[in-house]
XYZ file of C-alpha atoms in Angstrom:
138
model
C 0.000 0.000 0.000
C 1.441 3.350 -0.985
C 0.592 5.904 1.668
C 3.050 8.590 0.660
C 0.341 11.144 -0.138
C -1.664 10.614 3.048
C -0.775 12.265 6.338
C 0.160 9.530 8.780
C -0.665 10.102 12.432
C 1.657 8.540 14.970
C 1.379 8.360 18.742
C 4.819 7.793 20.235
C 4.602 6.544 23.832
C 8.041 6.576 25.447
C 9.367 8.170 28.631
C 12.790 8.901 27.104
C 12.664 12.428 25.684
C 15.961 12.057 23.826
C 14.770 8.827 22.254
C 11.510 10.558 21.274
C 13.436 13.417 19.666
C 15.514 10.959 17.612
C 12.492 8.814 16.705
C 10.541 11.864 15.533
C 13.478 12.995 13.363
C 13.784 9.506 11.845
C 10.038 9.189 11.202
C 9.962 12.606 9.520
C 12.967 11.591 7.407
C 11.270 8.342 6.367
C 7.829 9.863 5.878
C 7.103 13.317 4.497
C 3.530 13.683 5.737
C 3.464 12.797 9.413
C 1.667 14.132 12.437
C 3.507 12.840 15.506
C 2.414 13.197 19.113
C 4.742 12.070 21.899
C 3.500 10.985 25.327
C 5.935 10.336 28.171
C 3.853 7.600 29.802
C 1.002 5.252 29.062
C -1.515 7.044 31.290
C -1.108 10.318 29.396
C -1.427 8.413 26.098
C -4.628 6.655 27.258
C -6.085 10.006 28.358
C -5.272 11.502 24.934
C -6.806 8.514 23.120
C -10.002 8.617 25.207
C -10.382 12.308 24.380
C -9.894 11.632 20.651
C -12.336 8.710 20.759
C -14.999 10.855 22.428
C -14.516 13.908 20.192
C -13.739 12.370 16.795
C -12.866 8.655 16.537
C -11.751 9.181 12.922
C -8.755 11.053 14.365
C -7.379 8.056 16.248
C -3.725 7.598 15.261
C -2.740 5.333 12.396
C 0.150 3.984 14.480
C 1.095 3.708 18.128
C 4.769 3.114 18.851
C 4.843 1.905 22.453
C 7.754 1.487 24.832
C 7.451 -1.110 27.599
C 9.341 0.335 30.566
C 7.848 3.668 31.624
C 6.784 5.268 34.895
C 3.148 5.820 35.943
C 1.726 3.366 33.352
C 4.051 0.998 31.515
C 3.481 -0.500 28.072
C 1.795 -3.653 29.380
C -0.605 -1.630 31.536
C -1.278 0.624 28.534
C -2.159 -2.381 26.352
C -4.456 -3.796 29.034
C -6.239 -0.464 29.491
C -6.415 0.216 25.739
C -8.032 -3.183 25.242
C -10.326 -2.903 28.290
C -11.641 0.498 27.175
C -12.068 -0.714 23.572
C -10.592 2.578 22.391
C -10.328 1.452 18.771
C -13.168 -1.011 18.090
C -12.602 -0.794 14.317
C -8.885 -1.621 14.747
C -7.814 1.413 12.687
C -4.644 1.874 14.738
C -1.649 -0.416 14.339
C 0.269 -0.886 17.591
C 3.981 -1.681 17.625
C 6.096 -2.334 20.699
C 9.346 -0.392 20.361
C 11.704 -1.491 23.105
C 15.330 -1.894 24.036
C 14.386 -5.088 25.877
C 16.049 -8.203 24.526
C 14.197 -10.578 26.843
C 12.391 -13.328 24.969
C 9.535 -13.238 27.509
C 8.895 -9.563 26.611
C 8.829 -10.422 22.912
C 6.471 -13.371 23.543
C 4.263 -11.285 25.805
C 4.045 -8.512 23.189
C 2.975 -10.991 20.541
C 0.316 -12.423 22.863
C -1.683 -9.203 22.429
C -3.800 -9.438 19.288
C -3.588 -5.652 18.809
C 0.231 -5.687 18.682
C 1.525 -5.914 15.123
C 5.167 -6.553 15.989
C 7.958 -6.153 18.527
C 10.694 -3.845 17.272
C 14.048 -3.456 18.951
C 15.472 -0.009 19.544
C 17.119 1.914 18.144
C 14.865 2.665 15.191
C 16.290 3.425 11.777
C 14.796 4.864 8.596
C 14.557 1.484 6.841
C 12.712 -0.116 9.761
C 10.339 2.851 9.967
C 9.518 2.468 6.281
C 8.778 -1.213 6.899
C 6.511 -0.361 9.846
C 4.605 2.213 7.818
C 4.454 -0.061 4.753
C 6.039 2.538 2.502
C 6.967 1.587 -1.031
C 10.720 2.007 -1.116
C 11.432 3.228 -4.622
């Protein structure tokens, strides 16, 4: 699917501000038309998503890039709450775990969630971002 002409909305959920800065730069390099929102913990992200769902569900993000280890609400708690609240009943949003964890139990746990598309190891790079966003690389 070629989505180069469509604005892609991304919710980046990661407590590392430097990592967010780098990820945003890489996403913008890989994708011209992006609208990226960064949240520093899962609770803030859930609150943002609930607000979007209530006001205009069509504005739910196309992608959520979710870290696992965060304060207040970690990635697992986010996934549980996201699922419990049925924030995206039409499954418009594709959720990816983006983590520096190399533990096989984290990878297995991530894949046990039906809403999680894939587990991606940090650091991100432009090629991997293009794969995530299904961009035709021509």
